[in-house]
Tab-separated table of C-alpha atoms in Angstrom:
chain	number	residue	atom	x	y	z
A	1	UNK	CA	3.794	26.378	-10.159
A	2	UNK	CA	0.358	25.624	-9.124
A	3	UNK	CA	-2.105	27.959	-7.961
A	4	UNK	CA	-4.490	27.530	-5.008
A	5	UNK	CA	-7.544	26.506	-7.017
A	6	UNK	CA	-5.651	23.852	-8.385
A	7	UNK	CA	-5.911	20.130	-7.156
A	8	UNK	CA	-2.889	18.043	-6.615
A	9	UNK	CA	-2.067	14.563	-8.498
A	10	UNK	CA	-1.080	11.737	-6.326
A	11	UNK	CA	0.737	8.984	-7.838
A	12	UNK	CA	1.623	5.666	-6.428
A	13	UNK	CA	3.778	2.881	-8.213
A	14	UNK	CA	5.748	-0.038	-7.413
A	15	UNK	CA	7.981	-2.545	-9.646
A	16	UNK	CA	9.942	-5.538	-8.946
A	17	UNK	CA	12.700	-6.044	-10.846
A	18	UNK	CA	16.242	-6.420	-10.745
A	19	UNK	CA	18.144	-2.622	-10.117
A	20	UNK	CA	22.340	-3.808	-8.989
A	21	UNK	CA	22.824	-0.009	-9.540
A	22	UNK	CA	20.066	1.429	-7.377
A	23	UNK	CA	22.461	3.170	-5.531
A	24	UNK	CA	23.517	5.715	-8.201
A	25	UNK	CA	20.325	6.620	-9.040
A	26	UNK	CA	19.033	8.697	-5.704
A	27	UNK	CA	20.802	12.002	-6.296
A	28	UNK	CA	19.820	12.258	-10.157
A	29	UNK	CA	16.024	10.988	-9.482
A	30	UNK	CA	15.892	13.271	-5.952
A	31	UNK	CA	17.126	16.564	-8.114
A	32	UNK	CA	14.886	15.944	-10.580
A	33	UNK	CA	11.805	15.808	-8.384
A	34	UNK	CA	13.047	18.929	-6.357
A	35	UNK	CA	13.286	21.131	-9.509
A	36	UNK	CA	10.050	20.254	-10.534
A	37	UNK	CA	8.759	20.625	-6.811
A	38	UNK	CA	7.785	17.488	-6.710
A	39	UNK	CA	6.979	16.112	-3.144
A	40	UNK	CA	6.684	12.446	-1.693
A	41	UNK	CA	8.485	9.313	-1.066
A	42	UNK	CA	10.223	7.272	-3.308
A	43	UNK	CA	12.050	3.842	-2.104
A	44	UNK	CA	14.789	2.114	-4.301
A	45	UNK	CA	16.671	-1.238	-3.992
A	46	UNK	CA	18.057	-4.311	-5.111
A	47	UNK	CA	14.655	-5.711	-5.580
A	48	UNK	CA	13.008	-2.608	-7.552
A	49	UNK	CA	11.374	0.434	-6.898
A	50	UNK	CA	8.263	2.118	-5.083
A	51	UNK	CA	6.620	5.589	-4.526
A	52	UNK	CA	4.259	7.771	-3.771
A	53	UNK	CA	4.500	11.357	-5.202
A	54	UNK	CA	2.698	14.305	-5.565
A	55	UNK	CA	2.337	17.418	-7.848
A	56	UNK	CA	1.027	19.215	-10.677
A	57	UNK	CA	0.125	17.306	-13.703
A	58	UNK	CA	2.499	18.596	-15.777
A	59	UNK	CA	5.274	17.441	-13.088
A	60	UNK	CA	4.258	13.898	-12.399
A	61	UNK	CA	4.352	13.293	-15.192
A	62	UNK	CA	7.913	13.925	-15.874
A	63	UNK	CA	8.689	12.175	-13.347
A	64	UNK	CA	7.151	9.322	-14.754
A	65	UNK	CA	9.083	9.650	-17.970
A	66	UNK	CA	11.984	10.046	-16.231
A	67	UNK	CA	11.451	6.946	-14.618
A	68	UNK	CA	10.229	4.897	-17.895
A	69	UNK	CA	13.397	6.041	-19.865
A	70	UNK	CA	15.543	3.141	-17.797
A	71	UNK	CA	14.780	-0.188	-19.944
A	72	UNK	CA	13.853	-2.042	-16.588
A	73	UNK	CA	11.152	0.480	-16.118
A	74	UNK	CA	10.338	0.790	-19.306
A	75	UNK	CA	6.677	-0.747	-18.161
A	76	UNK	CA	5.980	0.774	-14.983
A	77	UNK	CA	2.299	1.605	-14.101
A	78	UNK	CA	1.301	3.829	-11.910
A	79	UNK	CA	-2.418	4.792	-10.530
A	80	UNK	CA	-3.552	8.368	-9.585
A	81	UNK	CA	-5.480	9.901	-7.089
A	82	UNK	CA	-6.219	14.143	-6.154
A	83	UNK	CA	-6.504	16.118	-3.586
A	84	UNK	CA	-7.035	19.679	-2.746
A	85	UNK	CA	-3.413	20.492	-0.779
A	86	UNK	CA	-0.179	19.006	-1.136
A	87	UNK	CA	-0.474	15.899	0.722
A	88	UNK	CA	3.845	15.703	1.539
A	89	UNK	CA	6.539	18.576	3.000
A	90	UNK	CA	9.195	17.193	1.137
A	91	UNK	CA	10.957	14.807	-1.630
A	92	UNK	CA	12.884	11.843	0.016
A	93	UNK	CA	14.315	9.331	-2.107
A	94	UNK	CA	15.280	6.475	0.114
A	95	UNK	CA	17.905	3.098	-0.625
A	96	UNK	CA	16.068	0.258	1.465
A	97	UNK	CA	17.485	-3.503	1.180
A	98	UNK	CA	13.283	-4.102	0.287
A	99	UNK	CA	10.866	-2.032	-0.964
A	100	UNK	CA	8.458	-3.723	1.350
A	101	UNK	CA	9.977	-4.971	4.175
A	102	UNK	CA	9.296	-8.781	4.840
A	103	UNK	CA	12.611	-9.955	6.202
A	104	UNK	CA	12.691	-12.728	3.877
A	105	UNK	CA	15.391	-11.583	1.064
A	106	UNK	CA	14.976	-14.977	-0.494
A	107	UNK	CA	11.207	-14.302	-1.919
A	108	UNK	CA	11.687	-13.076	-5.258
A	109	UNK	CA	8.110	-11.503	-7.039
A	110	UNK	CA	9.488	-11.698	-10.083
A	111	UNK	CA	9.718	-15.638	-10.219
A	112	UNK	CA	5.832	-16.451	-9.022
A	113	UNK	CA	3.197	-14.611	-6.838
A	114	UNK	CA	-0.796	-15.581	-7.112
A	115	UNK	CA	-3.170	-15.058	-9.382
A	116	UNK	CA	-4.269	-10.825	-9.822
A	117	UNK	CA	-8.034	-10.551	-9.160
A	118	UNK	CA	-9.513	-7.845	-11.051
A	119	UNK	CA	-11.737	-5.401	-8.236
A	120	UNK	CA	-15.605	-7.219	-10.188
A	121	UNK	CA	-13.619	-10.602	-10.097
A	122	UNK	CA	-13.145	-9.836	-6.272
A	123	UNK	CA	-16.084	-9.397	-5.535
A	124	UNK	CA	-17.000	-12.879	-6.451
A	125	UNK	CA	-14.236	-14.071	-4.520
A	126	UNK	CA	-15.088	-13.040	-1.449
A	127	UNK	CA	-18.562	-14.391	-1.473
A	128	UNK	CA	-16.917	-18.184	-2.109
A	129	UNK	CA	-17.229	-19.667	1.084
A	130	UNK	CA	-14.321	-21.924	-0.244
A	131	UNK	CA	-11.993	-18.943	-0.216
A	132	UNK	CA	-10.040	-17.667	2.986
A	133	UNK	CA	-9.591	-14.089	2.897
A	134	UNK	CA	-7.060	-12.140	4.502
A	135	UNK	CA	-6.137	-8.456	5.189
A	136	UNK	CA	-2.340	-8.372	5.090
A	137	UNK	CA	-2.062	-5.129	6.298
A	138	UNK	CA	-1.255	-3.791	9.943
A	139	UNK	CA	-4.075	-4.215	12.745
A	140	UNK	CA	-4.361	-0.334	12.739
A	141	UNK	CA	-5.230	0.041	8.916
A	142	UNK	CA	-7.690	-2.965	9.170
A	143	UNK	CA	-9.250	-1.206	12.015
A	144	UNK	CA	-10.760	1.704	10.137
A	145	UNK	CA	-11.979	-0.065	7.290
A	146	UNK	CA	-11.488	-3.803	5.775
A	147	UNK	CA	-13.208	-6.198	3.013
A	148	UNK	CA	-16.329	-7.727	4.906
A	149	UNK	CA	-15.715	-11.368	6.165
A	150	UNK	CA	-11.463	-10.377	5.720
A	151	UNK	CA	-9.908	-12.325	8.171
A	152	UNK	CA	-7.219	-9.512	10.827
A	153	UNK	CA	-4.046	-11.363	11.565
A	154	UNK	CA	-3.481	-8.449	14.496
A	155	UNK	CA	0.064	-7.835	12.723
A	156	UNK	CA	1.901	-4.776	13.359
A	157	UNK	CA	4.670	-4.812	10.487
A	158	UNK	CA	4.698	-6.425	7.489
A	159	UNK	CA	7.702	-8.552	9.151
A	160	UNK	CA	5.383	-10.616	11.082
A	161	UNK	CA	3.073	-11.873	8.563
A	162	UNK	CA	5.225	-14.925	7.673
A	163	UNK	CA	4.644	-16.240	11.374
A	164	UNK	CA	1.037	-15.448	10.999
A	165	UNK	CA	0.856	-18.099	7.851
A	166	UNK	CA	3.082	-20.393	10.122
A	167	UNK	CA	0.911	-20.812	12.740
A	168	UNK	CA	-2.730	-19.942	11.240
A	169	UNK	CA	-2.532	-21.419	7.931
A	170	UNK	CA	-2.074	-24.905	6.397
A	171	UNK	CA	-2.411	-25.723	2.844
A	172	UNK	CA	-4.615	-28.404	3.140
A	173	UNK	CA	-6.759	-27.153	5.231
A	174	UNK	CA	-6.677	-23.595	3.418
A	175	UNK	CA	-6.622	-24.523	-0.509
A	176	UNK	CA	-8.094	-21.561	-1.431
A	177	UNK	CA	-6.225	-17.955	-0.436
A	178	UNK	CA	-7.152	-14.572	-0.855
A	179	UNK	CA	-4.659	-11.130	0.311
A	180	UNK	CA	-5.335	-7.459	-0.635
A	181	UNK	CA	-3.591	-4.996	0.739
A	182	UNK	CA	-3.325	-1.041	0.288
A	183	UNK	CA	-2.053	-0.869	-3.200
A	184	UNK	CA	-0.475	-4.684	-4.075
A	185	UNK	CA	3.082	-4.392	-3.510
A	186	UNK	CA	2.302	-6.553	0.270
A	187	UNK	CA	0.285	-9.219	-1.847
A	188	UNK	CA	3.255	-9.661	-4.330
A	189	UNK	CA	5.467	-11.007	-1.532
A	190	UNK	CA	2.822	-12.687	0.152
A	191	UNK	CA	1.923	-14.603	-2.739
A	192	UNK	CA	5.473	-15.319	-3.812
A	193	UNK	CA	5.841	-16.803	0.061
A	194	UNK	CA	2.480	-18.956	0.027
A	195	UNK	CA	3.519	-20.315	-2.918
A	196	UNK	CA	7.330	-21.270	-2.033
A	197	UNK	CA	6.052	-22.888	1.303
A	198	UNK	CA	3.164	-25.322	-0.766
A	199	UNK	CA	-0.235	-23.386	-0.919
A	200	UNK	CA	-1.713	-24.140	-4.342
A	201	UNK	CA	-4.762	-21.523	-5.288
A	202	UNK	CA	-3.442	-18.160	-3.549
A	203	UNK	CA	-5.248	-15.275	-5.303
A	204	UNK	CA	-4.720	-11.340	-4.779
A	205	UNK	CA	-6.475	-8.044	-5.271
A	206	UNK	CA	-5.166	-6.472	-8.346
A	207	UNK	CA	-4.141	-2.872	-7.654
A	208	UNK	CA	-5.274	-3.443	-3.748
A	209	UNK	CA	-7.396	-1.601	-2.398
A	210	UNK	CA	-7.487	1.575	-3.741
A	211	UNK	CA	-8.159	0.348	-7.169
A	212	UNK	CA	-11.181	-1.123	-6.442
A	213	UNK	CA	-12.617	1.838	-4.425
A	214	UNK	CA	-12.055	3.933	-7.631
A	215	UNK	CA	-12.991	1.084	-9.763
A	216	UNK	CA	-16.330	-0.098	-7.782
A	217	UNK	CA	-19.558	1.427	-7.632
A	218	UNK	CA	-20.629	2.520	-3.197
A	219	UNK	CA	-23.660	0.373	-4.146
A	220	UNK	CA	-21.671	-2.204	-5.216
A	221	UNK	CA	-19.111	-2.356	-2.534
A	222	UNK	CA	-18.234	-4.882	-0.004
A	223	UNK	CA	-15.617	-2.764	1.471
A	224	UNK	CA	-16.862	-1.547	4.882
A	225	UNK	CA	-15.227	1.768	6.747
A	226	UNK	CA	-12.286	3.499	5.244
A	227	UNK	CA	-8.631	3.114	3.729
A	228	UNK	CA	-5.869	3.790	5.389
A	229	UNK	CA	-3.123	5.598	3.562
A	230	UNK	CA	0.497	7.003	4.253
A	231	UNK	CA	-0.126	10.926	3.382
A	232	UNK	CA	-1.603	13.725	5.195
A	233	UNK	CA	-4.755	12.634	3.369
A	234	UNK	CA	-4.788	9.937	6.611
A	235	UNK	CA	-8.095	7.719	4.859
A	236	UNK	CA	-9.702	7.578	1.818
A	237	UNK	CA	-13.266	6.101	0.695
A	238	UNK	CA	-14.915	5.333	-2.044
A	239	UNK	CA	-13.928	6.709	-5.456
A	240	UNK	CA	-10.589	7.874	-3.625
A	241	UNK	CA	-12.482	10.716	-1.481
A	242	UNK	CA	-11.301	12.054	1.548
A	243	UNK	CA	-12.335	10.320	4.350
A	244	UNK	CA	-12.704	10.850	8.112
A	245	UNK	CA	-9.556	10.272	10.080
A	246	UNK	CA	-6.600	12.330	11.410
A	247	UNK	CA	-3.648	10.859	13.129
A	248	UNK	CA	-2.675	10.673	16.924
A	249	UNK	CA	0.023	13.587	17.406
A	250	UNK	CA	1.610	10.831	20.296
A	251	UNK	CA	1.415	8.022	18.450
A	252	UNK	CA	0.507	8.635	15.041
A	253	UNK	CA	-2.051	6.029	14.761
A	254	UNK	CA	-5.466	6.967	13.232
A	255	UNK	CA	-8.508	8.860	14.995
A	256	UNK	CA	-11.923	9.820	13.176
A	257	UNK	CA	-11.701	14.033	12.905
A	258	UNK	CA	-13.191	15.351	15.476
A	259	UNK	CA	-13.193	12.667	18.235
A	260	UNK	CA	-10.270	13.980	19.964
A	261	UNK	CA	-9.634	17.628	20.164
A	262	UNK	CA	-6.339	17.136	21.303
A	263	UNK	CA	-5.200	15.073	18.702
A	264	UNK	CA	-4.461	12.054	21.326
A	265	UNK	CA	-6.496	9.040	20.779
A	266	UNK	CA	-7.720	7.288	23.582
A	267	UNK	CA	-4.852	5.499	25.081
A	268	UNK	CA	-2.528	8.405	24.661
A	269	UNK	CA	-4.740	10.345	26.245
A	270	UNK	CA	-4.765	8.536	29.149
A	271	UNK	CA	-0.809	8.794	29.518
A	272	UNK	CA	-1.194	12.219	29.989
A	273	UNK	CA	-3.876	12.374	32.646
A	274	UNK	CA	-2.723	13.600	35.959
């Protein structure tokens, strides 16, 4: 077990590839996390596999190893991040019929997405005035912190981004595309989709965002704000610090620490004014 000085490893991963017997792994790969008091979320399905976990570093990874010991994950990366309390309450291991959820079964990762742009290649990118950038992440993620110039398509699940490219996008008018997203696995399906419906140069942060705030020096940056992430961590900043936002205890959206004492942002607070 870990003691209370210690810091706790987060993990995240993601892999498309073709699991037909995703269904018998849960209970093996959910027992083996709980023994080792391992704590996060881990989604399976047809289409692969994706999770964040945390734990000591002895535990993730065996989990890992666990993992890498199937031949179709025999090459699965992972990045890492700490922090100072366990950032989960318990281990879920979850069948989904995605591991991100666009609605569109038919785009397959594994047969084409964009070109990877490593986090100094990025920055490059985003000063071509050629290139269209765009945040494919939800409008309350890209509210707290986004790439500068990064175009908002005001989505609020991933499930709506294919009408966003319907109606805002048009590949010859847009020849050059760039997505990022938290930590790729959005941009693989984007890209895969941009590409199957005729856009030609469609590029994509490589290891989203949170590999290029640990990769990037603050001075360097042309992130602005904060990341949003899916732990009790809420945001992180540069070099994967803690940042600055809890969540609304209504509706679970983000707030910056402090603003509300209640834990309601604004509009919530308002619905409970008499």
């Amino acid at each position: 077990m870990m003691n209370a000085s210690e810091s706790f490893v987060i993990a995240t991963f993601y892999k498309f590839v073709s699991l037909p017997d995703y269904k018998a792994w849960r209970d093996p790969l959910l027992q083996f996390c709980v023994d080792r008091q391992v704590k996060g979320t881990i989604l399976l399905a047809r289409e692969g596999i994706n999770g964040t976990i945390a734990g000591s570093p002895e535990t993730i990874e065996a989990v890992l190893a666990y993992l890498k010991q199937n031949p179709e994950l025999a090459g699965l990366s992972h990045r890492e991040s700490v922090a100072p309390s366990p950032p989960f309450e318990r281990m879920k291991v979850k069948l989904k019929s995605e591991i991100v959820t666009l609605g569109m079964p038919e785009v397959d990762p594994t047969q084409q997405v964009g070109q990877y742009i490593d986090p100094q290649g990025w920055n490059r990118l985003l000063q071509d005035p050629t290139v269209t950038v765009i945040d494919t992440r939800n409008d309350y993620e890209f509210k707290i912190g986004s790439f500068q110039g990064a175009i908002n398509p005001e989505t609020q699940s991933f499930r709506q981004f294919p009408d966003y490219i319907k109606t805002h996008l048009d590949p010859q008018t847009h020849p050059k595309v760039a997505l990022f997203c938290t930590g790729g696995i959005r941009c693989e399906k984007a890209t895969a989709l941009m590409l199957q419906w005729g856009f030609k140069e469609v590029y994509h942060l490589q290891g989203g965002i949170l590999n290029y705030l640990a990769s990037i020096p603050s001075e360097e940056s042309l992130w602005q704000g904060e990341c949003f992430v899916f732990d009790d961590r809420v945001a992180l900043q540069e070099g994967l610090e803690p940042g600055h936002y809890q969540l609304c205890s209504q509706c679970g959206n983000p707030i910056p620490l402090g603003d509300r004492p209640n834990l309601q942002c604004p509009d919530c607070g308002k619905s409970f004014e008499f």
